[in-house]
Amino acid sequence: MTAPNPNDLLDVDPLMMDVLLDHYKHPHNFGALPGADIVHAEGNPSCGDQMEIALKTKDGTIEDIRFQGKGCIISQAAASILTDMMKGERLDRVRELTKDDMLENIGIPIGPMRLKCALLALKVLKAGVYGQAEWPGEEDD
Amino acid sequence: MTAPNPNDLLDVDPLMMDVLLDHYKHPHNFGALPGADIVHAEGNPSCGDQMEIALKTKDGTIEDIRFQGKGCIISQAAASILTDMMKGERLDRVRELTKDDMLENIGIPIGPMRLKCALLALKVLKAGVYGQAEWPGEEDD
Amino acid sequence: MSESLLRTVPAEGFDVARVRMDFPILQRRIHDHPLVYLDNAATTQRPLQMVEAMNRYYLEYNANIHRAIHTLGYESTVAYEEAHKKVARFINARSWREILFVRNATEALNLVAMTWGKANLRAGDEVVVSLMEHHSNIVPWQMLRDSLGIILKFIPVTSDGVLDLEAADRLITPKTKLVGLVHASNVLGAINPVSEIRDLARRAGALFVLDGAQSVPHMAVDVQALDCDFFAASGHKMLGPTGIGFLYGKKSLLQTMPPFLTGGDMIATVSQEASTWNELPWKFEAGTSAVAEGIGLGAAVDYLTTLGMDNIYQYEKELGDYALQRLRNVSGLKLYGHERGESLAVFSFNLEGIHPHDGANALDRFGIAVRSGHHCAQPLMNRLGMDNTLRASFYLYNTKAEVDLLVDALGEIKKLFRA
Amino acid sequence: MSESLLRTVPAEGFDVARVRMDFPILQRRIHDHPLVYLDNAATTQRPLQMVEAMNRYYLEYNANIHRAIHTLGYESTVAYEEAHKKVARFINARSWREILFVRNATEALNLVAMTWGKANLRAGDEVVVSLMEHHSNIVPWQMLRDSLGIILKFIPVTSDGVLDLEAADRLITPKTKLVGLVHASNVLGAINPVSEIRDLARRAGALFVLDGAQSVPHMAVDVQALDCDFFAASGHKMLGPTGIGFLYGKKSLLQTMPPFLTGGDMIATVSQEASTWNELPWKFEAGTSAVAEGIGLGAAVDYLTTLGMDNIYQYEKELGDYALQRLRNVSGLKLYGHERGESLAVFSFNLEGIHPHDGANALDRFGIAVRSGHHCAQPLMNRLGMDNTLRASFYLYNTKAEVDLLVDALGEIKKLFRA
Ligand SMILES: Cc1ncc(COP(=O)(O)O)c(C=O)c1O
Ligand SMILES: Cc1ncc(COP(=O)(O)O)c(C=O)c1O
Ligand code: FES
Ligand code: FES
């Protein structure tokens, strides 16, 4: 009746799982960012997990970016990957980043039940940088 | 799954139907009762029909009783029959009268969908005489 | 649950014999007569396809939705969201998040009064509804009148049963904050002039609420074209389950409204001190949703869509024209409405000298199911000078032969009552 | 709809193999494993008997209830009233008119807050609930706090997960107008000491509201013995349909309370000026009722009654004891509650180093359905120092073999996460 549930950690390639676990246990860019000029936190309504992202910008460029908060392997890996991606980028790129960009960079299939986990970091970033209210991909829902 | 619907005017014995129709078209004790000392009106919640009953009493006896209002053949016949029954009776008898007394006196099988039609007159009488709030037979529902 | 139950309806044309096969209840015999079900304005019958959709949920993938991660939870969440999307497409809403599932049209209208109304209306503000409304679009506003001190006004109905548009023009003023209108009357069948009333509401800067309980089962509805702010309907009047209905609301309104019922699933966070709300539409669906019913409503919408709402409207129009002509020829029958403007195949009438409850009771003896009473529209009934009527209301599975059975039975009944 | 689906359950003893045959979904395979459904505190599975009862309504005697006089209307009205009577007998209410059908426990609790609460509470009045409540018994009172200025207090929970009765004794004072308590916790399984809290409420002259959503599916409930004023529950947690639940209320209270939602079927009369209310329970069931769902709930109650609530309780107790012992031996597993007092077979736990959502996601790979999250009880979660947990909750069709499958899978998952 519906497409099978693709959201299945155990179908993940063991190598991919190792990558994710590594992000989970040793997340990049994790912690507080003293002197940040943008700090924003939001929760994932489907689990209650909270994530904060902080940025230090200069002349429209992201000089430094960090995140903190508790969460699942998917949200932590996503935040770790996203902050890596954005460091040194121009602030404008935050607007351009789409749901699909984020999912591609996580590199495992994400089903609807974990979608918010995968997108939480991007949501917090977009909300912090330019106040986007909707979840990425739900702008025209 | 449930007992068949006994509430079926066309299954009624044609003679009984004539009796009912006669009450319906020429109800006994119909109209206003000037000088009444008890006047009470209520509606049947399942159809919205209203009935008023008025009594003139003396020394605990019902000297005269009349009803008015619009209604179906069953409610009108029941009121016609009930007022006949009560005229000249002691007021106390109103308390004793039961749902079953009323149904017996109507003389046709009454199903649940028409029960309130059959009991409206008795309900109004009981409410008017001693303030009974429940429908006859529902006192212990 | 055999495969045969799952067959789909033909995509084109309108084959009533084929349609009737999807409704096994129509094979019932009542007091040795075939059932003639003409109580569709109260509730419709259900096609197998709808019942089967719910059975599949219960017996194959039932789970609580939202926070479940397991496969059954995934399947039921997707199916339940998809049901919102089906309804959104059916009435051409911009977004499925504008569709709130509620118990019935009554709850939908209460929701508007108790959330938007309480948050936005002040003493002296005016709400205007028509005298043709169902009680569900009257009593919630009376409650606000009593609690908030708003003023409730009624657009009158002419003696031939249509809205008095001139009076509406006078009644709807800048004081008017909300105008509520029944799209099609459950008593008269009249399809009301929506755009005229909506334009009056817009001119006054008032919100415009449509009660579509009777319209959406029978005709194509496009909420963007109607340009209403809210649109309320019930599943059970459109081949769907009991226990489900929907409220369409413009997203910008729904976002700023306070929640309705509160508790699980509609919150984002709860602490001892305060709570925050979930996203649309979940903010308005407190507690475990009517999941099976939502899925069933989606299946009903599929069924209607496959037949085509324009086909259904055309078929019922022809049937209604035939019924009108035959009923008009029954002597001693007083019909209400159907004199001016467009109407659905809903006929309220009285037989001289016969109380409607007796008439309905007697019609049942011939297997004919009609409704009798005030049809939850007492103010309209009073205006037209009656307390109650018989009502025969048709739907897509009814036939001209059934009209004939009704008219024949009316003749028999008059004899019985010597009327 | 074959006859075989209609067979009844054995009247005595408890034969779980036989019971499982009534739940076809339990034959499903998930990712090549047999389904192990342990998400019963969220929603239970449905027996064929319940689904068939609704199918019969839809396909054989569906009609709108109340004002219909025709045969289908009669049959459905009788069946729907009978469903109220079944629930009344099931919880030993004095009268079936004390049973109000609502959508779910959430609506039941909102109803109490929005009718009795609004009519009787004033600024400064106190409402006391426990910190173990589901959001549905917290947020409605927070809404009243914000609108009426009442004070909301929480009975604390000790670190081993039981109510702090001494604190309750201090908190419940003559200022307390209502005490709300969850009968059994959906997070910890703890069965709360009802009579102690009720006596405190009575001493203070406060009403006593029980949230029985988790208790009534699993144990015999007698509202007269419990002597609560209101008792709320959900059908979908006790083998019944979605979209239906009930609120028991003492008749004397229900009679004096203002109505909840308003519109059709709950009124006696409506005019332009005012409205009057229908008798109990209809006064509180506005609009077309969830007829099929009421009938389905009645069938679920029949099913439970036939098995016997004491048998069910005993069976689940044994199963829970076994699960408790096995879970306690899983290394790195932190279990919440189950240290003191009686508990249902509901187990919330965490695996060290594994986020519960990941754990639930991975368990699904083994066909095991558990819930993860805050279980709509964030204040309790915060008190016990966690944001979310895994939760395995059992019901009458679960087996010891399924406990073993769960424990084995937990071992596999720890390996996967290198935990
Ligand atoms: C203890 C408790 N109360 C109330 C509820 C609310 O039930 P529903 O979501 O059916 O309204 C639940 C269900 O999660 C519960 O466990
Ligand atoms: C025009 C209209 N509005 C509202 C309703 C209320 O629908 P429900 O009883 O399903 O809430 C009805 C149903 O009778 C109706 O005909
Ligand atoms: S479970 Fe909370 S972010 Fe993934
Ligand atoms: S129908 Fe109104 S009293 Fe019988």
Short mmCIF file of C-alpha atoms in Angstrom, two decimals, chain C residues 1-10 18 21-22 47-57 60 299 303, chain D residues 1:
data_model
loop_
_atom_site.label_atom_id
_atom_site.label_comp_id
_atom_site.label_asym_id
_atom_site.label_seq_id
_atom_site.Cartn_x
_atom_site.Cartn_y
_atom_site.Cartn_z
CA MET C 1 -11.78 -9.91 2.83
CA SER C 2 -11.77 -11.53 -0.61
CA GLU C 3 -10.14 -9.89 -3.59
CA SER C 4 -13.51 -9.28 -5.20
CA LEU C 5 -14.24 -6.69 -2.59
CA LEU C 6 -11.34 -4.63 -3.76
CA ARG C 7 -12.36 -4.07 -7.34
CA THR C 8 -12.41 -0.46 -8.39
CA VAL C 9 -15.20 1.55 -9.85
CA PRO C 10 -15.34 2.38 -13.56
CA ARG C 18 -22.48 -1.04 -11.06
CA MET C 21 -22.99 -3.44 -6.29
CA ASP C 22 -20.47 -1.66 -4.09
CA PRO C 47 -19.05 1.28 -0.34
CA LEU C 48 -17.06 -1.90 0.25
CA GLN C 49 -13.94 -0.12 -0.94
CA MET C 50 -14.15 2.26 2.02
CA VAL C 51 -14.81 -0.47 4.57
CA GLU C 52 -12.00 -2.56 3.14
CA ALA C 53 -9.54 0.30 3.41
CA MET C 54 -10.24 0.51 7.12
CA ASN C 55 -10.08 -3.25 7.53
CA ARG C 56 -6.68 -3.31 5.90
CA TYR C 57 -5.45 -0.72 8.35
CA GLU C 60 -2.55 -5.44 8.36
CA ALA C 299 -10.84 5.91 0.48
CA TYR C 303 -14.26 6.46 -4.66
CA MET D 1 -16.76 -11.60 6.00
#
